[in-house]
Short mmCIF file of C-alpha atoms and ligand atoms in Angstrom, two decimals:
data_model
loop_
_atom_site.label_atom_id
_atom_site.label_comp_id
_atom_site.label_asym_id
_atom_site.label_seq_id
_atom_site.Cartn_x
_atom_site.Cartn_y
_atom_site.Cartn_z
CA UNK A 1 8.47 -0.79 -24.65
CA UNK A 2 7.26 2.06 -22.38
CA UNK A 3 3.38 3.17 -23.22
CA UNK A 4 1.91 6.54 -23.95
CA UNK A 5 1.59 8.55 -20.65
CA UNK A 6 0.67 11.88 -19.14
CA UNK A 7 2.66 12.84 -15.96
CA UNK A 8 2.10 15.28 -13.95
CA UNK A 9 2.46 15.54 -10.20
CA UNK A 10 1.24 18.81 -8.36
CA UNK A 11 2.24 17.99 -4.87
CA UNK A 12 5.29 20.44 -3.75
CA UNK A 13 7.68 18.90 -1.12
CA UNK A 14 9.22 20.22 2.10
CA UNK A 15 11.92 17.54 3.17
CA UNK A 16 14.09 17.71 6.21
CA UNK A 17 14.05 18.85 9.89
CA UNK A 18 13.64 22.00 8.99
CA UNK A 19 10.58 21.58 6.85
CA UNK A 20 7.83 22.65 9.35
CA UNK A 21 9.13 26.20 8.71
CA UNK A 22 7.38 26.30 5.22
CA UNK A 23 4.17 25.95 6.88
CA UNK A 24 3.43 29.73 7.56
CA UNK A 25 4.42 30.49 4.02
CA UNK A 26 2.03 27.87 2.55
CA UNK A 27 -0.86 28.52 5.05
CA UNK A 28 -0.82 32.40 3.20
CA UNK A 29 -1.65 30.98 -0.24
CA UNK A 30 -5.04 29.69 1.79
CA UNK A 31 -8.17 31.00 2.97
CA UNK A 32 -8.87 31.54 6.88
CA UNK A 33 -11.12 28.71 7.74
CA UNK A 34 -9.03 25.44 8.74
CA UNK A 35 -9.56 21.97 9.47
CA UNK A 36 -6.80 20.16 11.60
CA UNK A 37 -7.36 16.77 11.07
CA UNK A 38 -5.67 14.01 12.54
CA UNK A 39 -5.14 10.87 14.37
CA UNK A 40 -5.56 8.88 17.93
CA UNK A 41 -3.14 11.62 19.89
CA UNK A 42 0.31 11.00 18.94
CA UNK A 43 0.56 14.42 17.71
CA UNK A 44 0.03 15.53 21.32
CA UNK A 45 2.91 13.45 22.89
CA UNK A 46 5.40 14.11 20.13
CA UNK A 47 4.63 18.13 20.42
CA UNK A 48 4.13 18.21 16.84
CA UNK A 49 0.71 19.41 17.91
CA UNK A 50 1.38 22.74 19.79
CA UNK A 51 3.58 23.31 17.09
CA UNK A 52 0.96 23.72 14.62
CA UNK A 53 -1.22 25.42 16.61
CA UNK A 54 0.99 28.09 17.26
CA UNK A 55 1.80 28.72 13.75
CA UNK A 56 -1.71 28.53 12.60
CA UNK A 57 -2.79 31.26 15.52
CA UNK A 58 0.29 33.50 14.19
CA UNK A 59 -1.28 33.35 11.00
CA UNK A 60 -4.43 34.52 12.26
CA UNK A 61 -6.37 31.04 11.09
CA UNK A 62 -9.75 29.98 12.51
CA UNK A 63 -9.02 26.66 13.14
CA UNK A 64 -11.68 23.29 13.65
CA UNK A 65 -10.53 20.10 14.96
CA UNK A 66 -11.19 16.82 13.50
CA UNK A 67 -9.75 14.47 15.84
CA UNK A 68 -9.71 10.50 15.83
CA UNK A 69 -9.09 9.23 12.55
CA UNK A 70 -8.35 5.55 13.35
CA UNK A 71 -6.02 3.60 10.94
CA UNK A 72 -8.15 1.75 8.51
CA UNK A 73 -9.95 5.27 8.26
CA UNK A 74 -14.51 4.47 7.97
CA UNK A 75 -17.00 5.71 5.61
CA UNK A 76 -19.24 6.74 9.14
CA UNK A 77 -15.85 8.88 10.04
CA UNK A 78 -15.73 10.53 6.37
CA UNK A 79 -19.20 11.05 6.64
CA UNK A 80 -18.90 12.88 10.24
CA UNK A 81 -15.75 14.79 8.65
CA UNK A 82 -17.86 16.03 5.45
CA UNK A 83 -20.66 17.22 8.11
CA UNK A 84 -18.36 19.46 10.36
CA UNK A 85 -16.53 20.65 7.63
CA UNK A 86 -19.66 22.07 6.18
CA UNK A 87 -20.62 23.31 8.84
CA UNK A 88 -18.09 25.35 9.58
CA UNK A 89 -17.43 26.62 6.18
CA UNK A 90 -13.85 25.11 5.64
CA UNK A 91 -11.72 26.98 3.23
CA UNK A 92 -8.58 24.42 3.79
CA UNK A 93 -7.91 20.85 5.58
CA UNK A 94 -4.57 20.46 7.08
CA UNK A 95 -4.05 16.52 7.48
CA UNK A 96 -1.48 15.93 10.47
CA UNK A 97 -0.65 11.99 10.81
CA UNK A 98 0.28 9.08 8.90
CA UNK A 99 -1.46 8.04 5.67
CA UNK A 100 -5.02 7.18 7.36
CA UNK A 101 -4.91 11.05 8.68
CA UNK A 102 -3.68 12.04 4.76
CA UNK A 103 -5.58 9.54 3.15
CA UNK A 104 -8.73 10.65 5.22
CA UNK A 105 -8.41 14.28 4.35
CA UNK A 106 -8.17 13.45 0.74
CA UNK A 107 -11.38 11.97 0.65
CA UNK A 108 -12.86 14.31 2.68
CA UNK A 109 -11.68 16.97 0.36
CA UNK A 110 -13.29 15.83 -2.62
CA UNK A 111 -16.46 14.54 -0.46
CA UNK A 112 -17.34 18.12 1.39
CA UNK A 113 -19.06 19.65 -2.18
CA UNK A 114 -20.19 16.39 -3.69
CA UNK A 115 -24.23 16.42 -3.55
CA UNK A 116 -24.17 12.44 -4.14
CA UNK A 117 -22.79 9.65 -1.67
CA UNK A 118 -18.78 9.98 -1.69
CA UNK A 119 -18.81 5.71 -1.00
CA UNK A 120 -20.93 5.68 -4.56
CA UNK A 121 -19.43 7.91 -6.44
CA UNK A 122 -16.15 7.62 -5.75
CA UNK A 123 -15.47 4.31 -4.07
CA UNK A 124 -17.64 2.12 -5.92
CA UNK A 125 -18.61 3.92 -9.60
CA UNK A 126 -14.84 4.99 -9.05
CA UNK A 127 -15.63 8.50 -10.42
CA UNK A 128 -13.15 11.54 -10.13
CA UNK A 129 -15.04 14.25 -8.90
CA UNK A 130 -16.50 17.01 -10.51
CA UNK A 131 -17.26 19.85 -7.31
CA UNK A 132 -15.39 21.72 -6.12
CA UNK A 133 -12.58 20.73 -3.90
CA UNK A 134 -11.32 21.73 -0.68
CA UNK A 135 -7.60 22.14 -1.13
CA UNK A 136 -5.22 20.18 1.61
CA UNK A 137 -1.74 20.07 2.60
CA UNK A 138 0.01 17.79 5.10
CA UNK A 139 2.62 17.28 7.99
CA UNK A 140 3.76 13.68 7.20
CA UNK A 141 4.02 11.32 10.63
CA UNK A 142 4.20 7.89 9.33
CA UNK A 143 6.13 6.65 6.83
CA UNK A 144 5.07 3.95 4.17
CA UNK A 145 1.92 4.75 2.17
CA UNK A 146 3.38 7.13 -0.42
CA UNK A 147 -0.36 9.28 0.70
CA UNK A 148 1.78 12.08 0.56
CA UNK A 149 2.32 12.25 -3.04
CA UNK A 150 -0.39 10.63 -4.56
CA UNK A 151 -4.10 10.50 -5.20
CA UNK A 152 -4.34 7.69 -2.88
CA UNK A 153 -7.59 7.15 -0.73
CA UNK A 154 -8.24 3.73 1.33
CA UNK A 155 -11.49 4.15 2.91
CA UNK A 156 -12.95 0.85 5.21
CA UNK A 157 -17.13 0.25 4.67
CA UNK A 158 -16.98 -1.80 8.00
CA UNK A 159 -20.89 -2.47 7.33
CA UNK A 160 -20.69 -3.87 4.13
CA UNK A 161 -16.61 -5.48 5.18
CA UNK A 162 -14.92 -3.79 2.02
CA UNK A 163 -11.65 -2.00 2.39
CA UNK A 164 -11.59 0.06 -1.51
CA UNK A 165 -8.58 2.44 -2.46
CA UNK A 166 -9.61 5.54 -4.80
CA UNK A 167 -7.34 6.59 -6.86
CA UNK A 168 -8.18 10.31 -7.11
CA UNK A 169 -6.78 13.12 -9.63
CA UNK A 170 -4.10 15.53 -9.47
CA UNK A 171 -6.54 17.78 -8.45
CA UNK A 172 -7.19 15.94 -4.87
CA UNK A 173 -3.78 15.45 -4.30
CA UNK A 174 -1.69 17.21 -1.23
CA UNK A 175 -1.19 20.91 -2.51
CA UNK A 176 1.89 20.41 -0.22
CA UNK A 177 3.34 17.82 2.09
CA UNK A 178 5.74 18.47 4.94
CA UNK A 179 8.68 15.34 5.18
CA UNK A 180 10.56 15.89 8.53
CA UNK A 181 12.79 12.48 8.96
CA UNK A 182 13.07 13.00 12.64
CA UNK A 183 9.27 13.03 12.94
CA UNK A 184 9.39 9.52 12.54
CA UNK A 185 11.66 8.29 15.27
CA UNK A 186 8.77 7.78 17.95
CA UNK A 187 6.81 5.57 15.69
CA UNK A 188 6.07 2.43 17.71
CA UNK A 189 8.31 -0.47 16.56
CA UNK A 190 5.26 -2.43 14.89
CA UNK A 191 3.78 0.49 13.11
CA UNK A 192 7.30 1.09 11.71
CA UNK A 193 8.40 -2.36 10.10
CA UNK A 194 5.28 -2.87 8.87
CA UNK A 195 5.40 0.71 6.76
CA UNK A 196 8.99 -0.75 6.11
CA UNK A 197 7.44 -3.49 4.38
CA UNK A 198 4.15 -1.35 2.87
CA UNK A 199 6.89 0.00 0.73
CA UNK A 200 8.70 -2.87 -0.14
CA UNK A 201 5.15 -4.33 -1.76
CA UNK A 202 4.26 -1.08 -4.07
CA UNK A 203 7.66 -1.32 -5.24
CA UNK A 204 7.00 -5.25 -6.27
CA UNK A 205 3.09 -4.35 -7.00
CA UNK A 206 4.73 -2.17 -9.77
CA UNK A 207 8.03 -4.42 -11.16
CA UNK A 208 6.38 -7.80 -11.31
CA UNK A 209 4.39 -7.30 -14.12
CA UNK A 210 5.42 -6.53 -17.74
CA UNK A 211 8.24 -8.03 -19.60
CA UNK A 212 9.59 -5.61 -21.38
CA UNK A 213 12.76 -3.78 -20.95
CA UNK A 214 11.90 -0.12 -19.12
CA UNK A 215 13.60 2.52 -16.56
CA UNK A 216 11.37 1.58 -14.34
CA UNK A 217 12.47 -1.43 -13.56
CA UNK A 218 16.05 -0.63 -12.85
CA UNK A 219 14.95 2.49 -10.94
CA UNK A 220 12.92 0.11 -8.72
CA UNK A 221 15.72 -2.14 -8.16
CA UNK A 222 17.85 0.98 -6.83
CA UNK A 223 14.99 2.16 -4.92
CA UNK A 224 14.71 -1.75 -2.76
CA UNK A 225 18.11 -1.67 -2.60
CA UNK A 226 18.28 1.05 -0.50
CA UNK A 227 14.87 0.32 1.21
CA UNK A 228 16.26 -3.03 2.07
CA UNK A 229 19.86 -1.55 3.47
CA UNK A 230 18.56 1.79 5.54
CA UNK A 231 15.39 -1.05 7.20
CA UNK A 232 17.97 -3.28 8.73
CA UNK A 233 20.24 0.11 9.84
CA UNK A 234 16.91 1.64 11.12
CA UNK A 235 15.68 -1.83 12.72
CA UNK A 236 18.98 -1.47 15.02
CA UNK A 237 18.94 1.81 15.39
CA UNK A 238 15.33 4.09 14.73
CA UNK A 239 17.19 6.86 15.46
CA UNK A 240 19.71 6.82 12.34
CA UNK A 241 19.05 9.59 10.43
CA UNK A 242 20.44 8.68 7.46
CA UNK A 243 18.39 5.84 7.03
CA UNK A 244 15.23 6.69 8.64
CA UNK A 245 15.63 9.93 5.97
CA UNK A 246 16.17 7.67 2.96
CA UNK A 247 13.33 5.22 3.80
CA UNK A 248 11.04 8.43 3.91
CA UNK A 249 12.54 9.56 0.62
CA UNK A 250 11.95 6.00 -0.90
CA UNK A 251 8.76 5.86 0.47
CA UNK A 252 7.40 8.91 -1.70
CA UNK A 253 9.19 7.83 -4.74
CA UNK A 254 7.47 4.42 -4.58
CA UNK A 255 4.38 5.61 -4.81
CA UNK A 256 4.41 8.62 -6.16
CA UNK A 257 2.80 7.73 -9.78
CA UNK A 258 6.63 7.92 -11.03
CA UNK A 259 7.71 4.64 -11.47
CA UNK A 260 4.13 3.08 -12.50
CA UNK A 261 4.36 5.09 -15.66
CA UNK A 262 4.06 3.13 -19.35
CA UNK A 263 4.11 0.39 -18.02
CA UNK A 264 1.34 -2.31 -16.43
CA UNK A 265 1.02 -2.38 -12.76
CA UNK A 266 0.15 -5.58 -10.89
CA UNK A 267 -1.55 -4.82 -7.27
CA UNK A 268 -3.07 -8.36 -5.98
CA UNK A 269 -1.20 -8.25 -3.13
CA UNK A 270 -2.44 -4.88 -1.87
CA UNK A 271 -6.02 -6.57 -3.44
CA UNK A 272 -5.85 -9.61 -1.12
CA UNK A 273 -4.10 -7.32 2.04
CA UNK A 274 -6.83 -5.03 1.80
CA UNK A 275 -9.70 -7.75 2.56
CA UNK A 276 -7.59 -8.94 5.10
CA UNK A 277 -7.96 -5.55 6.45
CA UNK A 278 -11.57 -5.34 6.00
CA UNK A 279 -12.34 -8.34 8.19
CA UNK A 280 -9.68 -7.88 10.56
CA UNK A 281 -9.08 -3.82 10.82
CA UNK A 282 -5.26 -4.82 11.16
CA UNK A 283 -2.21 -2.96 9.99
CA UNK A 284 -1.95 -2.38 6.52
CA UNK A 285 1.26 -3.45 6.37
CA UNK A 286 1.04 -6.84 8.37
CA UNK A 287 -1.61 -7.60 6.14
CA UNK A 288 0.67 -7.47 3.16
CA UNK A 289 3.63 -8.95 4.35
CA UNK A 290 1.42 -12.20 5.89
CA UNK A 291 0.41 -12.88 2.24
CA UNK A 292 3.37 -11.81 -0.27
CA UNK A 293 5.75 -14.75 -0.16
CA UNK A 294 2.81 -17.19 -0.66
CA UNK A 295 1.56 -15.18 -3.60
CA UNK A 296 4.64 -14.58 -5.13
CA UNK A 297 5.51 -18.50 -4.61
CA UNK A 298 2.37 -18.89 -6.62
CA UNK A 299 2.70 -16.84 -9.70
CA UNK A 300 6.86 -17.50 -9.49
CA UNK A 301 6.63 -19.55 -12.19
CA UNK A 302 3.84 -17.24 -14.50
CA UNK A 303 6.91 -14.51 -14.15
CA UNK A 304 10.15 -16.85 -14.31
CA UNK A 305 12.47 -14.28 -16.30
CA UNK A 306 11.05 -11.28 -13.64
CA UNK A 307 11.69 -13.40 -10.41
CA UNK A 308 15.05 -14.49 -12.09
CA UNK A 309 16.35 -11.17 -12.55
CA UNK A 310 14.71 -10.16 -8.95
CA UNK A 311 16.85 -12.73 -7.21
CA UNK A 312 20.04 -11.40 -9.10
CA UNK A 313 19.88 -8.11 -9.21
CA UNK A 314 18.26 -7.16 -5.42
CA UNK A 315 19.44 -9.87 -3.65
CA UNK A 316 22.26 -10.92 -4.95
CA UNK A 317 21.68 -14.57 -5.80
CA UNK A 318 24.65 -16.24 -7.43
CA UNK A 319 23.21 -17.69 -10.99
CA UNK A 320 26.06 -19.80 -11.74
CA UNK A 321 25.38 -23.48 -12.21
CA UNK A 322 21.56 -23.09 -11.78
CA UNK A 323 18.07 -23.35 -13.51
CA UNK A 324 16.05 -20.15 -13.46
CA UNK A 325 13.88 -21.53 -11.22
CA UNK A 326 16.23 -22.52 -8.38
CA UNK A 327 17.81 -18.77 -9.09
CA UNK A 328 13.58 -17.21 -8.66
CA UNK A 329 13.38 -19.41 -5.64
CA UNK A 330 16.28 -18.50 -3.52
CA UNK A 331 15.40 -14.70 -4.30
CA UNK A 332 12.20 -15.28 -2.45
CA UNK A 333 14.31 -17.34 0.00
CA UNK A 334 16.35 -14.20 0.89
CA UNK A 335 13.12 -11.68 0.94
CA UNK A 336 11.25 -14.17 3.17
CA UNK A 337 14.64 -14.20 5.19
CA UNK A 338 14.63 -10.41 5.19
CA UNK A 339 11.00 -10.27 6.41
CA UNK A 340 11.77 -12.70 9.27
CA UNK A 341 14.89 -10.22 10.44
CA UNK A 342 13.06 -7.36 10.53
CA UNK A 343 9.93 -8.72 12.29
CA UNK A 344 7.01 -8.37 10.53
CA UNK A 345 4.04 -10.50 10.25
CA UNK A 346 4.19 -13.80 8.15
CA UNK A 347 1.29 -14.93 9.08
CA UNK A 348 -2.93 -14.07 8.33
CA UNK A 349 -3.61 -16.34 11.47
CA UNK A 350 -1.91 -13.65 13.33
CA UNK A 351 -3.99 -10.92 12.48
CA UNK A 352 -6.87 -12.57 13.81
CA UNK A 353 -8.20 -14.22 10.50
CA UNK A 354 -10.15 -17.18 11.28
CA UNK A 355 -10.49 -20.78 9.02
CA UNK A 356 -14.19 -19.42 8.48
CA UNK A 357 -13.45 -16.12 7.23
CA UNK A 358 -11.09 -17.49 4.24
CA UNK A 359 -13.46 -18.29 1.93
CA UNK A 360 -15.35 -15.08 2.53
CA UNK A 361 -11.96 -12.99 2.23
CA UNK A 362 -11.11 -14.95 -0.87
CA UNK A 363 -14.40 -14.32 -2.91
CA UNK A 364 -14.65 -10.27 -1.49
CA UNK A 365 -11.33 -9.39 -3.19
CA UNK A 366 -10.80 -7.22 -6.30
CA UNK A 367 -9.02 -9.41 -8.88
CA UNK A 368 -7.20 -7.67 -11.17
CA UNK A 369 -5.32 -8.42 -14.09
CA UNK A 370 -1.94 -7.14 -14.71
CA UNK A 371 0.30 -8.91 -13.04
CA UNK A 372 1.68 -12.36 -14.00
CA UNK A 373 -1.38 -14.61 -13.84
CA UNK A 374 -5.61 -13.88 -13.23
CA UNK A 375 -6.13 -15.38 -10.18
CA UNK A 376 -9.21 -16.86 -9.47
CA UNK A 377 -10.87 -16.52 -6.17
CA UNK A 378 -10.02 -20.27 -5.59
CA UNK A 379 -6.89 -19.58 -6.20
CA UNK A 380 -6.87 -16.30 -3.69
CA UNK A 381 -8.15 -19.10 -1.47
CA UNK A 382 -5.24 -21.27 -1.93
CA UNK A 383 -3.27 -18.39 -1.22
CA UNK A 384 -4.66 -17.35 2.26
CA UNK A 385 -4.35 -20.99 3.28
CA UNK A 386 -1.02 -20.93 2.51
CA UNK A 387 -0.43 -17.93 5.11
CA UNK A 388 -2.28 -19.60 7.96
O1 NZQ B 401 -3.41 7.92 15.32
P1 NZQ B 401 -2.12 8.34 15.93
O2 NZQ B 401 -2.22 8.56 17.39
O3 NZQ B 401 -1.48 9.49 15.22
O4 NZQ B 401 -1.11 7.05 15.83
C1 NZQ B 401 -0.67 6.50 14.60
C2 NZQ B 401 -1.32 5.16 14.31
O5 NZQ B 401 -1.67 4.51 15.49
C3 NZQ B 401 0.77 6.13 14.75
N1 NZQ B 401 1.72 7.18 14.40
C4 NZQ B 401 1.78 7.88 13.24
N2 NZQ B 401 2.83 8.71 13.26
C5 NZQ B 401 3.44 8.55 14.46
C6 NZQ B 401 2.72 7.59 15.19
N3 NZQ B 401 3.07 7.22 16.45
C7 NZQ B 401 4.13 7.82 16.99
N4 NZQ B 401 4.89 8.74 16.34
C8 NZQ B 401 4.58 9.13 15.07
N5 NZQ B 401 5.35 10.01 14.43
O6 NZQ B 401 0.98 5.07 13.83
C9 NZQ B 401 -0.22 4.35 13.66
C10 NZQ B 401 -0.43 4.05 12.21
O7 NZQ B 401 -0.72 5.22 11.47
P2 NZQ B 401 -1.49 5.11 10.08
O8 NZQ B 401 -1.64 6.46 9.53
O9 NZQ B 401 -2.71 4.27 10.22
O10 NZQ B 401 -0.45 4.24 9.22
P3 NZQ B 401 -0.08 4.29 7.69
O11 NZQ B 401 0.71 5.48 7.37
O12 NZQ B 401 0.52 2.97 7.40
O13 NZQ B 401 -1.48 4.41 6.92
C11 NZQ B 401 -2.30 3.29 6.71
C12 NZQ B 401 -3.48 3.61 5.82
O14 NZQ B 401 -3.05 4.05 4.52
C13 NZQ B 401 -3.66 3.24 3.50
C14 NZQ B 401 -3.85 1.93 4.23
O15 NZQ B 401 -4.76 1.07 3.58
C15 NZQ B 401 -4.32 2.36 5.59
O16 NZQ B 401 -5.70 2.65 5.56
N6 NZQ B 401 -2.86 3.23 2.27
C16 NZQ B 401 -2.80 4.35 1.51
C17 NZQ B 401 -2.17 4.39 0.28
C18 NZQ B 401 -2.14 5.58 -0.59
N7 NZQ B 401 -2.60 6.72 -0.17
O17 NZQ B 401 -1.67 5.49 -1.71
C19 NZQ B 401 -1.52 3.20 -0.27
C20 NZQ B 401 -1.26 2.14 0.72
O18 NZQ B 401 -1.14 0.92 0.01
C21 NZQ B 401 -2.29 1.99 1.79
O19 NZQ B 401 -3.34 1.19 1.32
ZN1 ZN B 402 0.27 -0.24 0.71
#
């Protein structure tokens, strides 16, 4: 049975490779003072940069850089981000990058008018905000996080070796987001399975919890389907169109608050990834894909009927003859399969996680509960040994 909801999602979409054209439009709606933010300088070689530029001179903007927002986005970079933006009066941040650029402008947008500590407020009392915000829109690079259409916020406290997603309001999220498919051809190889797999996991963080019968879990059987179809096209050939467009389009839809609605959510994966992150600073992505099939070997049993109808109904696993179990089990067979063909990480020791650091990983992450079983941090333990 579905729950009560609200739904509502503000962000307006331009999708295609014609979508940079809305920008002038858009920029008109906003006042004159700009902040380009964005990453390490792939903007630059892909000339997505001088494109911008030139239509935020035609439109007469004054424009401030904000350069160098790493993956795994800091608190000290939000905090120099919040300064320059004040100091220059910003009237509207334009986020140009994959989701740390995105993510990073969201909480910089809600962070600019807050009198308090954005990392206490928002990150660790997990307030909403109540200032004013700094509206932002975005030219989508990277595909994977869903940043563009959500209130999503991952901000790393390398100090203190916590790696916490806010969840903000409607009100933070993009006030427009740009989707050109092509965009994403020159994403490196590595950067590219591993947002491959970053949507895979919100899609499961979402369907392997709950019981009951509900739309969303047949929509998110459609939507891994696909995924799983246009990443093996698009592992041969980047430059498809057709799938590299449909993985951006599944992408959003994964995490775009749409398919998480009435219904519980489970997230221990992302939980356990992201303090992976925090004491490694590696790609999101990897960090999920090193511990999934472990986990999900782990609670299999907690979510039998789930992982049954998993194996059947996305990959194909022929029930006849067998126990539900043997069905669950060859389902994760065929995902771990699918992981191995299109290359990403199986394994924590690989993203520089140490023997030493397990325990330490183990008791720092969130546990939350409502997925398939409470873990314990023992149990989380268990888990990362199992990836090593
Ligand atoms: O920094 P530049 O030079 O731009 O290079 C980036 C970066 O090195 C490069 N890149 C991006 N677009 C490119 C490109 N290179 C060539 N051509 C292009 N078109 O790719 C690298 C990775 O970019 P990044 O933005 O870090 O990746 P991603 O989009 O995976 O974002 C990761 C961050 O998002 C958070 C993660 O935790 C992580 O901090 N997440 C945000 C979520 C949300 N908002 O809901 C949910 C996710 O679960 C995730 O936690
Ligand atoms: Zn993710």
């Amino acid at each position: 049975m579905l729950g009560n909801f609200n739904y509502c999602n503000p962000t307006k979409l331009y999708f295609g490779e014609e979508a940079i054209k809305n920008l002038s439009d858009e920029l008109k709606n906003y006042g004159k003072r700009i902040l380009l933010v964005y990453g390490g300088g792939s903007i630059k070689k892909n000339g997505i940069y001088d494109e911008v530029i030139s239509i935020l001179n035609e439109e007469g903007k004054e424009v401030t850089e904000l350069s160098g927002v790493m993956s795994n986005p800091t608190l000290d970079k939000l905090y120099e981000g919040v300064n320059l933006a004040r100091k220059n009066n910003i009237d509207f941040i334009l986020a140009v990058g994959g989701g740390s650029v995105v993510d990073y402008s969201k909480a910089l947008s809600a962070s600019i008018h807050c009198t308090e500590d954005p990392w206490q407020k928002f990150y660790i009392r997990m307030e909403d905000p109540d200032n004013e915000i700094v509206p932002l829109g975005d030219i989508l690079t990277m595909v994977g996080t869903g940043s563009e259409m959500n209130g999503g916020a991952v901000i790393t406290n390398t100090k203190e070796k916590l790696k916490i997603g806010k969840v903000f309001n409607e009100k933070v999220f993009p006030k427009f987001s740009i989707l050109n498919p092509k965009v994403t051809f020159s994403i490196p190889k590595y950067q590219m399975v591993a947002g491959f797999f970053d949507i895979m996991s919100h899609i499961l963080e979402q369907y392997f919890s709950n019981t009951d019968d509900n739309t969303s879990d047949y929509v998110m059987e459609g939507l891994l389907k696909s995924l799983i179809h246009s990443s093996l096209v698009a592992v041969e050939n980047p430059e498809d169109y057709e799938a590299r467009s449909n993985i951006m389009w599944i992408a959003t839809w994964a995490l775009n608050t749409f398919v998480a609605k009435g219904k519980s959510t489970d997230w221990m994966v992302h939980m356990i990834g992201q303090q992976v992150g925090a004491y490694t600073n590696a790609t999101h992505g990897m960090t999920l894909s090193a511990v999934s099939i472990p986990y999900y070997r782990y609670i299999m049993k907690d979510g039998l009927k789930k992982f049954k109808r998993y194996a059947v109904n996305v990959w194909n696993v022929n029930p006849a003859g067998k126990t539900d179990e043997v069905i669950a089990k060859e389902g994760l067979d065929a995902m771990e399969q699918y992981m191995n063909k299109i290359g990403v990480v199986m394994k924590i020791s690989e993203l520089g996680v140490k023997e030493d650091m397990i325990s330490d990983i183990a008791k720092s992450s969130f546990i939350l509960p409502g997925g398939y079983r409470v873990l314990t941090a023992d149990e989380i333990e268990i888990i990362l040994k199992k990836s090593m």
